[in-house]
Amino acid sequence: MARPVVRLGAPVLRVPARDVEAITPETTALIDEMIAAMYAERGIGLAAPQIGVSLRIFVIDLSSGRDASALKVCINPEWVEREGMQLEEEGCLSLPGFSATVARPARAAVRGLDRHGAPQTIEGTGLMARALQHEMDHLDGMVFVDRLRGISRTMILRKIKKLERDGTW
Ligand code: NI
C-alpha cells in the first residue's frame, strides 16, 4: 500500500521544507514511496511534504506512469529560470476534488540533484513549467489556492473547512 497523501490542513504542507543533507538509503526509499504514492493517486507530480516528510524533494511524471523515461526526480531544486505566463486549470493531490485556473510561468527550469546525487537541470514549457512551479511551491509551504485571488480562494478554503467539520476531508 502506498503511503497516504496528506491533505490541506496538515501542518507539514504549510512549512518550508529542509534541504536534503546527504542522499542515504532512507532518501532513496522515500523517493520510491513518493513515486508509488503519485502513481497510486494517478498524479503527475508530488512533493515530499505531501507524504508527510518536510524535505526538498519532488517527483514529476507527466505521463503518470505510462512512459518510464518521463519520470523526473529532483532533490534540493533551485530556480534557474522562469518566464512568461500561462493560465490553465490545475488541481493537487492534497486538495482532492478542487481545481482552479492558476497563473504559472510559461517556461521554467530548475537545477538540483537526481536520485543518485548527480547534478541535473529540468526544464520545460506548458504543463512541465506548471508542474515545476506547483511542486516548488509545495517545498515552500504553498498550495495552488495561495496563487488565487479573492473570491475563488475564499470559496475553496470555505468548502474545505466545511468538509473538515463534516469529517469527510
Ligand atoms: Ni500539489
PDB file of C-alpha atoms in Angstrom, residues 49-162:
ATOM      1  CA  PRO A  49       5.750  17.158   2.299  1.00  0.00           C
ATOM      2  CA  GLN A  50       2.664  15.625   0.663  1.00  0.00           C
ATOM      3  CA  ILE A  51       3.521  12.286   2.228  1.00  0.00           C
ATOM      4  CA  GLY A  52       4.427  13.978   5.494  1.00  0.00           C
ATOM      5  CA  VAL A  53       8.188  14.473   5.065  1.00  0.00           C
ATOM      6  CA  SER A  54       9.481  18.041   5.176  1.00  0.00           C
ATOM      7  CA  LEU A  55      12.400  17.633   2.763  1.00  0.00           C
ATOM      8  CA  ARG A  56      13.140  19.382  -0.536  1.00  0.00           C
ATOM      9  CA  ILE A  57      12.398  16.584  -2.988  1.00  0.00           C
ATOM     10  CA  PHE A  58       9.805  16.391  -5.757  1.00  0.00           C
ATOM     11  CA  VAL A  59       8.873  13.859  -8.401  1.00  0.00           C
ATOM     12  CA  ILE A  60       7.135  14.662 -11.690  1.00  0.00           C
ATOM     13  CA  ASP A  61       5.851  12.294 -14.376  1.00  0.00           C
ATOM     14  CA  LEU A  62       3.651  13.980 -16.951  1.00  0.00           C
ATOM     15  CA  SER A  63       2.815  10.529 -18.379  1.00  0.00           C
ATOM     16  CA  SER A  64       1.558   9.395 -14.943  1.00  0.00           C
ATOM     17  CA  GLY A  65       3.480   6.116 -15.213  1.00  0.00           C
ATOM     18  CA  ARG A  66       2.814   5.276 -18.872  1.00  0.00           C
ATOM     19  CA  ASP A  67       6.293   6.237 -20.055  1.00  0.00           C
ATOM     20  CA  ALA A  68       9.197   5.251 -17.748  1.00  0.00           C
ATOM     21  CA  SER A  69      11.514   7.828 -19.343  1.00  0.00           C
ATOM     22  CA  ALA A  70       9.133  10.634 -18.320  1.00  0.00           C
ATOM     23  CA  LEU A  71       9.861  10.259 -14.602  1.00  0.00           C
ATOM     24  CA  LYS A  72      11.825  13.138 -13.049  1.00  0.00           C
ATOM     25  CA  VAL A  73      13.193  13.097  -9.513  1.00  0.00           C
ATOM     26  CA  CYS A  74      14.715  16.274  -8.100  1.00  0.00           C
ATOM     27  CA  ILE A  75      16.499  16.779  -4.779  1.00  0.00           C
ATOM     28  CA  ASN A  76      17.214  20.290  -3.419  1.00  0.00           C
ATOM     29  CA  PRO A  77      15.871  22.071  -6.521  1.00  0.00           C
ATOM     30  CA  GLU A  78      16.604  25.745  -7.153  1.00  0.00           C
ATOM     31  CA  TRP A  79      15.196  28.072  -9.770  1.00  0.00           C
ATOM     32  CA  VAL A  80      17.303  28.678 -12.837  1.00  0.00           C
ATOM     33  CA  GLU A  81      14.701  30.469 -14.868  1.00  0.00           C
ATOM     34  CA  ARG A  82      11.014  31.373 -15.010  1.00  0.00           C
ATOM     35  CA  GLU A  83       9.469  33.427 -17.769  1.00  0.00           C
ATOM     36  CA  GLY A  84       6.188  34.263 -19.378  1.00  0.00           C
ATOM     37  CA  MET A  85       2.737  33.422 -18.064  1.00  0.00           C
ATOM     38  CA  GLN A  86       0.088  30.785 -18.756  1.00  0.00           C
ATOM     39  CA  LEU A  87      -3.411  30.360 -17.355  1.00  0.00           C
ATOM     40  CA  GLU A  88      -4.704  26.782 -17.079  1.00  0.00           C
ATOM     41  CA  GLU A  89      -6.885  24.666 -14.844  1.00  0.00           C
ATOM     42  CA  GLU A  90      -4.915  22.967 -12.082  1.00  0.00           C
ATOM     43  CA  GLY A  91      -5.501  20.629  -9.161  1.00  0.00           C
ATOM     44  CA  CYS A  92      -3.485  18.985  -6.393  1.00  0.00           C
ATOM     45  CA  LEU A  93      -3.472  15.540  -4.745  1.00  0.00           C
ATOM     46  CA  SER A  94      -3.611  17.319  -1.368  1.00  0.00           C
ATOM     47  CA  LEU A  95      -6.845  19.086  -2.372  1.00  0.00           C
ATOM     48  CA  PRO A  96      -8.826  16.274  -3.997  1.00  0.00           C
ATOM     49  CA  GLY A  97     -11.962  17.418  -5.800  1.00  0.00           C
ATOM     50  CA  PHE A  98     -10.813  21.023  -6.206  1.00  0.00           C
ATOM     51  CA  SER A  99      -9.302  22.800  -9.162  1.00  0.00           C
ATOM     52  CA  ALA A 100      -8.918  26.356 -10.378  1.00  0.00           C
ATOM     53  CA  THR A 101      -7.320  28.392 -13.122  1.00  0.00           C
ATOM     54  CA  VAL A 102      -3.869  29.346 -11.866  1.00  0.00           C
ATOM     55  CA  ALA A 103      -1.313  31.748 -13.355  1.00  0.00           C
ATOM     56  CA  ARG A 104       2.026  29.986 -13.829  1.00  0.00           C
ATOM     57  CA  PRO A 105       5.204  30.659 -15.816  1.00  0.00           C
ATOM     58  CA  ALA A 106       5.055  29.618 -19.478  1.00  0.00           C
ATOM     59  CA  ARG A 107       8.626  28.370 -19.308  1.00  0.00           C
ATOM     60  CA  ALA A 108      10.654  27.239 -16.304  1.00  0.00           C
ATOM     61  CA  ALA A 109      13.894  25.495 -15.365  1.00  0.00           C
ATOM     62  CA  VAL A 110      15.191  24.176 -12.056  1.00  0.00           C
ATOM     63  CA  ARG A 111      18.578  22.826 -11.086  1.00  0.00           C
ATOM     64  CA  GLY A 112      19.066  20.108  -8.472  1.00  0.00           C
ATOM     65  CA  LEU A 113      20.287  16.574  -7.923  1.00  0.00           C
ATOM     66  CA  ASP A 114      18.867  13.360  -9.352  1.00  0.00           C
ATOM     67  CA  ARG A 115      18.314  10.314  -7.125  1.00  0.00           C
ATOM     68  CA  HIS A 116      21.978   9.307  -7.474  1.00  0.00           C
ATOM     69  CA  GLY A 117      23.228  12.763  -6.487  1.00  0.00           C
ATOM     70  CA  ALA A 118      24.198  13.833  -9.990  1.00  0.00           C
ATOM     71  CA  PRO A 119      23.531  17.491 -10.882  1.00  0.00           C
ATOM     72  CA  GLN A 120      20.727  17.976 -13.377  1.00  0.00           C
ATOM     73  CA  THR A 121      18.561  20.667 -14.900  1.00  0.00           C
ATOM     74  CA  ILE A 122      14.870  20.062 -15.537  1.00  0.00           C
ATOM     75  CA  GLU A 123      13.195  22.480 -17.893  1.00  0.00           C
ATOM     76  CA  GLY A 124      10.057  22.762 -19.903  1.00  0.00           C
ATOM     77  CA  THR A 125       7.150  24.781 -21.173  1.00  0.00           C
ATOM     78  CA  GLY A 126       3.407  24.365 -20.768  1.00  0.00           C
ATOM     79  CA  LEU A 127       2.457  21.538 -18.400  1.00  0.00           C
ATOM     80  CA  MET A 128       6.074  20.906 -17.318  1.00  0.00           C
ATOM     81  CA  ALA A 129       6.598  24.573 -16.392  1.00  0.00           C
ATOM     82  CA  ARG A 130       3.307  24.463 -14.474  1.00  0.00           C
ATOM     83  CA  ALA A 131       4.268  21.246 -12.651  1.00  0.00           C
ATOM     84  CA  LEU A 132       7.702  22.650 -11.711  1.00  0.00           C
ATOM     85  CA  GLN A 133       6.159  25.779 -10.182  1.00  0.00           C
ATOM     86  CA  HIS A 134       3.439  23.738  -8.439  1.00  0.00           C
ATOM     87  CA  GLU A 135       5.940  21.345  -6.797  1.00  0.00           C
ATOM     88  CA  MET A 136       8.402  24.130  -5.934  1.00  0.00           C
ATOM     89  CA  ASP A 137       5.509  25.902  -4.190  1.00  0.00           C
ATOM     90  CA  HIS A 138       4.884  22.779  -2.058  1.00  0.00           C
ATOM     91  CA  LEU A 139       8.524  22.889  -0.943  1.00  0.00           C
ATOM     92  CA  ASP A 140       7.951  26.475   0.209  1.00  0.00           C
ATOM     93  CA  GLY A 141       4.782  25.625   2.148  1.00  0.00           C
ATOM     94  CA  MET A 142       2.384  26.865  -0.528  1.00  0.00           C
ATOM     95  CA  VAL A 143      -0.536  25.264  -2.376  1.00  0.00           C
ATOM     96  CA  PHE A 144      -2.264  26.366  -5.574  1.00  0.00           C
ATOM     97  CA  VAL A 145      -5.088  28.184  -3.770  1.00  0.00           C
ATOM     98  CA  ASP A 146      -2.483  30.610  -2.418  1.00  0.00           C
ATOM     99  CA  ARG A 147      -1.962  31.722  -6.025  1.00  0.00           C
ATOM    100  CA  LEU A 148      -5.642  32.601  -6.429  1.00  0.00           C
ATOM    101  CA  ARG A 149      -7.190  35.952  -5.780  1.00  0.00           C
ATOM    102  CA  GLY A 150     -10.157  36.914  -3.646  1.00  0.00           C
ATOM    103  CA  ILE A 151     -13.390  35.038  -4.078  1.00  0.00           C
ATOM    104  CA  SER A 152     -12.153  31.790  -5.674  1.00  0.00           C
ATOM    105  CA  ARG A 153      -9.556  31.329  -2.917  1.00  0.00           C
ATOM    106  CA  THR A 154     -12.085  32.082  -0.174  1.00  0.00           C
ATOM    107  CA  MET A 155     -14.681  29.739  -1.679  1.00  0.00           C
ATOM    108  CA  ILE A 156     -12.323  26.766  -1.932  1.00  0.00           C
ATOM    109  CA  LEU A 157     -10.980  27.277   1.601  1.00  0.00           C
ATOM    110  CA  ARG A 158     -14.515  27.623   2.958  1.00  0.00           C
ATOM    111  CA  LYS A 159     -15.652  24.398   1.267  1.00  0.00           C
ATOM    112  CA  ILE A 160     -12.626  22.536   2.659  1.00  0.00           C
ATOM    113  CA  LYS A 161     -13.372  23.866   6.174  1.00  0.00           C
ATOM    114  CA  LYS A 162     -16.912  22.528   5.838  1.00  0.00           C
TER     115      LYS A 162
END
